[in-house]
């Protein structure tokens, strides 16, 4: 038996909820909130022990919430269906504007004292549904830290600090409310947010409430300046551009500079007051899970964010901090830096070490099984849009639109191999989604991140317009056994990633030993890093036993493919083209006993490699002379010269004491490589403009190359309800290494 409850903006939570519209006599009708609908289902089940299948149909309209809707194990099996655009909204409207001159411009001003009583520090403002920026100084360029006196001259990555010296004129002691200002530092692969607690004008010393996680000084490989770059956010005197806003907490006043055509009458201005809107949380300790809950067609909008709080723990904005269990996603950093960084002394860090990995989600799942979000929209959210946390199985995100997100899109995260087995997560599915404009507050966040989770599928998504990696999989460093295995990343369209802001990133980024993980059929292009490392596919730090097949990667700022400390990966049937330097980089391969394990081979077969004047391979760690690369049946072509390209740029690291040189195909053959590879024009229609269809495929046919079909990448017009099960793949060797 199916029971149906109705929810509507015209409803009332004292009604029965069995009618879609209010009764003519005004005495009964739909409910007003989803929270009440959930309570009614609980009541039915308590009274009758079972309510059968329950469908909650929600009429179009806005459903404001200051606290998230809680779905618990006893609510399992509810299907929520939006009838039109039903918006679960974590904001409140701002009215009562007057107009004043601020910094020489007409500005809207209103009193928010009542709001600040309940929400002391809102950080997200929207006008007609669009995110508006807090005032920033400078507007486009970056400032550079003058000095970091607490960082030793000989420093390592984790020599962070809570103080730095600003350059002359970069901080004005006359600025209003200096403790409301934040330094937003972008360096390496992260952003750091350091709220100002004190400014000493005589020394130009800025002291923060938070300590930077990474050093504020730069080695040569870290950046082009001696210290990190940054800007100031929430500066009243810098509010000058239409759309900027400023909150004066001391005076309890909100300021907004309207855009052209905006008036108080035609502009819906909203401040986010909730950080989460939906929570599907079971009890992982007892094994009571939320099961079979499904949301169809909803919009989740307008939530807030606040600075990093979750180092080494499962950050949960709705529960007391002392109850957060230990989180092991960054055991590598936690273990290596625990004593040095005094992690357990209450220190607040200005960032997470990578990918904003500790952020919660505006929609949060924990101890949830077989739950789904289908055809939903996620927009204007502060943290990750969806956080699939510990003890989750079979969560599906299908045909959704994720846009304008402070953090990332979807994060799938469980316990690592040494963590509590009850918190392990896997078998998630993210398919046919469009994920754009993530990282608007936390630029290091990922479009889809998989941390310590197995048997997940990420397919047919479009991910674009982000500052760091589009998809990230893995999260252990080195070749130890790991839980992140058998993940299928296929037919995704990943483009315009990086925008020259952060470094050491890629369209797809992997970490650690991952037997059975397959990267297949992805179309990746226009990847641009800030200082170094804008790669198309980036196998980092122990990536092993993976297949990289049938991908089209082109127009990348650095190499199209980079393997940094990997083993026994198979790279086949890919097209790598028109990279900013060489097409393929191979570096930090084990050799000569430098690392614990003996050398293992990477297999590079049947790939098409199209350069535009550059070399094909860059060897930074003696792959070539060590003979650890199996390379054959590849097609090489230099588009600009219409001839054979330089095959290798041999540029070993200084530590190896070897001279740089170039290597051609004939010398590679003498070394036993590329004996059957060819030099020929692959016949692509217009590779410069991104058209890699081939009119003449005789050369690739001769080598048996299966050319990628870029038309298969991205969301499908008619995506199936359920996708195929991840196929099994037998790795070439063992996945566990011992002495």
XYZ file of C-alpha atoms in Angstrom, residues 37-510:
474
model
C 5.875 15.442 6.625
C 8.760 13.392 8.004
C 7.265 13.598 11.518
C 3.913 12.372 10.207
C 5.535 9.344 8.593
C 7.299 8.551 11.862
C 4.005 8.802 13.703
C 2.302 6.454 11.246
C 5.040 3.910 11.675
C 5.006 4.182 15.444
C 1.242 3.649 15.540
C 1.001 0.910 12.930
C 4.587 -0.431 12.917
C 4.604 0.082 9.151
C 3.284 2.798 6.896
C 4.082 0.897 3.690
C 5.597 2.881 0.857
C 5.343 6.622 1.449
C 5.523 9.341 -1.209
C 5.758 12.980 -0.170
C 4.708 15.233 -3.059
C 5.959 18.785 -2.682
C 4.378 21.638 -4.639
C 6.434 24.330 -6.350
C 7.561 27.145 -4.091
C 10.178 28.164 -1.581
C 10.628 26.238 1.649
C 12.898 28.220 3.998
C 14.866 26.404 6.645
C 17.209 27.751 9.298
C 18.205 24.241 10.331
C 18.587 21.183 8.153
C 15.776 18.687 7.643
C 16.806 15.553 9.544
C 16.175 12.127 7.979
C 16.845 9.295 10.421
C 16.805 5.485 10.147
C 13.125 5.359 11.134
C 12.383 7.545 8.091
C 13.781 5.014 5.616
C 11.925 4.379 2.394
C 10.385 7.824 1.899
C 10.276 9.109 -1.669
C 10.217 12.910 -1.920
C 8.937 14.198 -5.278
C 8.996 17.874 -6.308
C 5.956 18.913 -8.327
C 7.560 21.883 -10.087
C 10.433 23.985 -8.743
C 10.414 23.236 -5.033
C 13.323 25.091 -3.401
C 14.718 24.051 -0.024
C 16.286 27.380 0.896
C 18.728 28.156 3.714
C 18.446 31.938 3.491
C 16.230 34.777 4.683
C 15.168 37.863 2.749
C 16.651 41.263 3.601
C 14.412 44.327 3.406
C 14.122 47.773 4.904
C 16.793 49.320 2.700
C 17.692 52.997 2.761
C 20.157 54.672 0.394
C 23.375 56.321 1.610
C 26.583 57.511 -0.012
C 29.377 55.044 0.753
C 32.858 55.566 -0.689
C 31.337 58.041 -3.124
C 28.660 55.670 -4.429
C 24.931 55.235 -3.683
C 24.670 52.204 -1.426
C 21.778 50.263 0.088
C 21.959 50.056 3.875
C 19.777 48.226 6.389
C 19.832 47.263 10.069
C 20.435 43.542 10.748
C 20.658 43.550 14.538
C 17.832 41.029 14.966
C 19.436 38.705 12.425
C 22.863 38.819 14.098
C 21.332 37.665 17.371
C 20.578 34.300 15.776
C 23.386 34.193 13.162
C 26.403 36.137 14.436
C 28.462 36.086 11.236
C 26.658 35.436 7.943
C 29.068 35.281 5.011
C 26.957 34.590 1.914
C 24.673 37.105 0.214
C 22.601 36.527 -2.916
C 20.719 38.984 -5.118
C 18.036 37.535 -7.403
C 19.608 34.130 -6.875
C 23.177 35.144 -7.774
C 26.071 34.999 -5.326
C 27.522 38.408 -4.519
C 31.159 38.905 -3.420
C 32.292 40.408 -0.154
C 34.366 43.556 -0.679
C 37.929 42.760 -1.703
C 41.241 44.615 -1.803
C 42.825 44.678 -4.321
C 40.081 43.943 -6.854
C 41.918 41.724 -9.354
C 45.633 41.657 -8.597
C 47.304 40.026 -5.635
C 49.362 41.335 -2.765
C 52.539 39.556 -1.658
C 53.491 38.880 1.948
C 56.627 40.879 2.716
C 58.017 38.482 5.311
C 57.034 35.666 7.669
C 59.249 36.167 10.749
C 58.128 33.000 12.532
C 59.154 30.787 9.617
C 62.793 29.638 9.851
C 65.206 30.348 7.013
C 65.486 26.604 6.453
C 61.865 25.542 6.387
C 59.656 22.720 5.222
C 56.136 22.590 3.843
C 54.404 22.511 7.236
C 56.249 25.409 8.842
C 53.080 27.473 9.036
C 52.590 30.687 10.979
C 49.871 32.860 12.462
C 51.729 36.125 11.754
C 53.180 37.853 8.725
C 54.482 41.270 7.708
C 52.562 43.154 5.050
C 54.311 45.327 2.502
C 54.187 49.078 2.938
C 50.702 50.382 2.135
C 49.052 46.943 1.883
C 47.103 47.314 5.141
C 45.623 50.592 6.355
C 45.397 50.888 10.128
C 42.473 53.275 9.629
C 40.330 50.580 8.014
C 37.003 50.051 9.754
C 36.679 46.961 11.977
C 40.067 45.368 11.180
C 39.120 42.188 13.086
C 36.320 41.621 10.548
C 38.898 41.400 7.742
C 40.412 38.155 6.430
C 43.617 37.507 4.521
C 42.833 35.008 1.744
C 46.107 33.353 0.760
C 46.451 31.242 -2.392
C 49.617 29.178 -2.681
C 50.590 25.722 -3.852
C 47.369 23.710 -4.155
C 45.305 25.340 -1.380
C 43.781 28.570 -0.125
C 44.247 29.741 3.465
C 41.793 32.045 5.256
C 43.438 33.949 8.090
C 41.057 36.252 10.052
C 42.854 39.300 11.452
C 43.033 39.507 15.233
C 45.560 42.365 15.503
C 47.565 44.746 13.320
C 50.769 46.411 14.548
C 51.240 49.456 12.297
C 54.809 50.119 13.452
C 55.977 46.682 12.299
C 53.231 46.190 9.684
C 52.644 42.892 11.500
C 49.368 41.055 10.872
C 48.379 38.520 13.526
C 45.616 36.013 12.818
C 43.320 33.823 14.903
C 44.326 30.908 12.634
C 47.684 29.370 11.782
C 48.533 28.668 8.149
C 48.814 24.964 7.410
C 51.665 25.523 4.925
C 54.674 27.792 5.148
C 54.122 31.390 4.064
C 57.581 31.472 2.491
C 58.224 30.032 -0.963
C 60.870 27.671 -2.256
C 61.607 28.191 -5.941
C 59.184 25.402 -6.852
C 56.406 26.973 -4.783
C 56.039 30.252 -6.633
C 57.666 33.164 -8.367
C 57.800 35.369 -5.240
C 59.693 34.876 -1.933
C 56.424 34.690 0.010
C 52.796 33.754 -0.652
C 50.280 35.908 -2.532
C 47.009 37.019 -0.977
C 44.183 39.553 -0.898
C 42.058 41.133 1.844
C 38.364 40.281 2.063
C 35.547 42.166 3.827
C 37.172 45.622 3.773
C 34.608 48.406 4.102
C 36.810 51.005 2.409
C 37.336 48.693 -0.583
C 33.624 48.381 -1.343
C 33.509 50.081 -4.742
C 32.233 47.664 -7.406
C 28.537 47.006 -8.151
C 27.505 43.757 -6.474
C 29.928 43.997 -3.543
C 28.642 43.947 0.017
C 29.899 44.447 3.535
C 28.605 43.427 6.946
C 29.481 45.707 9.846
C 28.920 43.392 12.796
C 29.781 46.048 15.372
C 27.276 48.569 13.989
C 24.847 45.772 12.987
C 24.452 47.207 9.502
C 24.498 45.547 6.083
C 25.744 47.438 3.017
C 25.132 46.478 -0.622
C 26.230 48.251 -3.805
C 23.488 47.453 -6.334
C 24.200 46.413 -9.895
C 22.833 48.414 -12.796
C 19.058 48.143 -12.987
C 18.647 46.755 -9.475
C 16.196 48.476 -7.152
C 14.942 47.458 -3.713
C 11.607 46.678 -5.378
C 12.923 44.372 -8.131
C 15.804 42.735 -6.237
C 15.405 39.799 -3.886
C 18.393 40.114 -1.525
C 19.006 37.137 0.751
C 21.524 36.265 3.446
C 22.267 32.588 4.036
C 21.578 31.559 7.633
C 21.853 27.749 7.393
C 24.997 25.807 6.551
C 23.110 22.599 5.723
C 19.622 21.921 4.371
C 19.256 18.111 4.337
C 20.879 15.457 6.530
C 20.394 11.735 6.000
C 22.250 10.490 9.068
C 21.979 7.058 10.563
C 23.982 5.675 13.475
C 27.190 4.084 12.228
C 28.128 2.848 15.698
C 25.004 0.707 16.049
C 24.626 -0.073 12.345
C 21.191 1.578 12.061
C 21.206 3.172 8.634
C 18.942 5.450 6.621
C 17.816 3.312 3.685
C 16.024 3.874 0.414
C 15.319 7.605 0.748
C 14.980 9.365 -2.598
C 14.729 13.040 -3.595
C 13.485 13.822 -7.108
C 13.515 17.206 -8.825
C 14.287 19.447 -5.839
C 16.416 22.586 -5.719
C 18.703 23.033 -2.712
C 19.851 26.641 -2.450
C 21.565 29.350 -0.450
C 23.643 28.024 2.420
C 26.522 29.628 4.278
C 30.084 28.665 5.102
C 32.664 29.452 7.745
C 36.447 28.968 7.997
C 38.069 25.592 8.385
C 37.282 23.780 11.621
C 37.704 20.134 10.805
C 41.374 19.178 10.795
C 41.655 15.463 11.472
C 38.012 15.007 12.476
C 34.610 14.473 10.889
C 33.504 18.100 10.877
C 29.784 18.315 11.628
C 28.222 21.785 11.931
C 25.168 20.383 13.779
C 26.889 18.601 16.664
C 29.297 19.719 19.417
C 32.930 19.679 18.388
C 33.997 17.335 21.183
C 31.749 14.633 19.693
C 33.391 14.614 16.263
C 35.149 11.275 15.677
C 38.714 11.174 14.415
C 38.971 11.278 10.649
C 41.810 9.506 8.879
C 41.546 10.798 5.309
C 44.844 12.631 5.759
C 46.690 10.102 7.898
C 49.794 10.933 5.836
C 49.770 14.545 7.043
C 48.385 13.860 10.503
C 51.022 11.255 11.368
C 53.976 13.133 9.933
C 53.090 16.414 11.596
C 51.132 15.575 14.762
C 53.841 16.339 17.311
C 55.342 19.206 15.348
C 52.086 20.993 14.734
C 50.436 20.274 18.122
C 47.251 19.112 16.443
C 45.544 18.338 19.741
C 46.103 21.680 21.488
C 43.153 23.513 19.985
C 45.111 25.265 17.241
C 42.869 26.573 14.465
C 44.341 26.055 11.035
C 43.622 28.375 8.142
C 43.176 25.569 5.612
C 43.036 21.876 4.979
C 46.124 20.320 3.362
C 44.390 19.491 0.085
C 41.071 19.616 -1.745
C 39.165 21.215 1.154
C 38.660 17.591 2.094
C 37.216 18.124 5.579
C 34.350 20.362 4.481
C 30.874 19.039 5.251
C 28.105 19.152 2.683
C 25.011 21.318 2.428
C 23.388 17.938 1.809
C 25.009 15.406 4.137
C 24.752 11.615 4.245
C 26.224 9.372 6.919
C 25.358 5.734 7.573
C 23.011 5.865 4.573
C 22.310 3.061 2.100
C 20.658 2.994 -1.327
C 19.615 6.653 -1.149
C 19.371 8.815 -4.263
C 19.170 12.374 -5.552
C 17.739 12.377 -9.058
C 17.174 15.389 -11.301
C 17.939 17.833 -8.497
C 19.603 21.253 -8.607
C 22.193 22.406 -6.081
C 23.080 26.105 -6.278
C 24.515 28.873 -4.142
C 25.835 26.520 -1.440
C 28.686 27.266 0.944
C 30.485 23.961 1.575
C 30.476 20.874 -0.680
C 27.096 20.424 -2.318
C 26.838 16.733 -1.318
C 28.961 14.980 1.293
C 28.698 11.182 1.246
C 30.414 10.498 4.551
C 31.357 7.419 6.509
C 29.335 4.188 6.508
C 27.469 4.935 3.253
C 26.660 2.360 0.565
C 24.963 2.653 -2.780
C 24.302 6.412 -2.747
C 23.364 7.734 -6.197
C 23.517 11.262 -7.617
C 21.968 11.223 -11.083
C 21.087 13.837 -13.692
C 21.681 16.671 -11.234
C 22.812 20.254 -11.803
C 25.425 21.552 -9.367
C 26.438 25.190 -9.801
C 27.929 28.116 -7.885
C 29.273 26.177 -4.922
C 31.589 27.523 -2.217
C 33.323 24.148 -1.908
C 33.128 21.211 -4.321
C 30.400 19.185 -5.978
C 30.248 15.639 -4.572
C 32.591 14.182 -1.948
C 32.609 10.429 -1.247
C 34.665 9.720 1.854
C 35.072 6.835 4.258
C 37.498 5.396 6.772
C 40.893 4.349 5.468
C 42.334 0.859 5.798
C 43.416 1.469 9.391
C 40.268 3.307 10.475
C 37.069 1.978 12.012
C 35.638 -0.565 9.525
C 32.117 0.598 10.360
C 32.900 3.927 8.677
C 33.899 2.449 5.320
C 32.065 3.820 2.303
C 31.599 2.622 -1.280
C 29.428 1.675 -4.258
C 28.393 5.281 -4.913
C 27.295 6.488 -8.334
C 27.600 9.984 -9.831
C 26.279 10.105 -13.373
C 24.984 12.479 -16.051
C 25.454 15.529 -13.841
C 26.610 19.015 -14.763
C 28.981 20.465 -12.158
C 30.135 24.048 -12.718
C 31.539 27.024 -10.826
C 32.734 25.163 -7.757
C 35.415 26.497 -5.409
C 33.926 29.991 -5.131
C 34.938 30.190 -1.459
C 37.366 27.257 -1.178
C 39.196 27.187 -4.555
C 40.951 23.900 -3.741
C 37.692 21.928 -3.595
C 37.032 19.178 -6.167
C 34.183 18.609 -8.621
C 33.906 14.934 -7.591
C 36.254 13.664 -4.876
C 36.614 10.000 -3.859
C 38.623 9.463 -0.668
C 39.144 5.962 0.732
C 36.107 4.502 -1.015
C 35.813 1.526 -3.346
C 33.616 0.345 -6.215
C 32.323 3.787 -7.164
C 31.329 4.933 -10.644
C 31.676 8.508 -11.924
C 30.481 8.668 -15.504
C 29.038 10.954 -18.170
C 29.394 14.140 -16.141
C 30.409 17.577 -17.324
C 32.680 19.401 -14.873
C 33.899 22.882 -15.758
C 34.982 26.300 -14.492
C 36.868 25.332 -11.327
C 40.168 26.322 -9.766
C 41.543 22.898 -8.839
C 41.142 19.304 -10.036
C 37.849 18.232 -11.595
C 37.922 14.616 -10.317
C 40.174 13.244 -7.578
C 40.489 9.585 -6.561
C 42.645 7.878 -3.942
C 44.117 9.625 -0.895
C 46.907 7.478 0.355
C 50.541 8.310 -0.396
C 52.847 5.524 -1.549
C 52.360 1.873 -2.439
C 50.810 0.542 0.750
C 47.565 -1.375 0.523
C 44.546 0.955 0.385
C 40.764 0.742 0.318
C 40.339 3.001 -2.721
C 40.025 0.334 -5.425
C 37.839 -0.654 -8.368
C 36.656 2.864 -9.158
C 35.424 3.566 -12.677
C 35.890 7.112 -14.001
C 34.569 7.154 -17.529
C 33.137 9.356 -20.287
C 33.335 12.597 -18.343
C 33.824 15.956 -20.061
C 36.285 17.971 -17.962
C 37.262 21.385 -19.229
C 38.383 24.897 -18.325
C 39.860 23.823 -15.021
C 42.363 25.794 -12.936
C 42.112 29.277 -14.444
C 45.751 29.863 -13.497
C 45.077 30.079 -9.760
C 46.393 26.989 -7.914
C 49.154 24.517 -8.770
C 49.818 20.763 -8.797
C 46.422 19.805 -10.206
C 44.778 18.016 -13.102
C 41.583 17.193 -14.902
C 41.773 13.815 -13.147
C 44.067 13.500 -10.121
C 44.836 10.180 -8.409
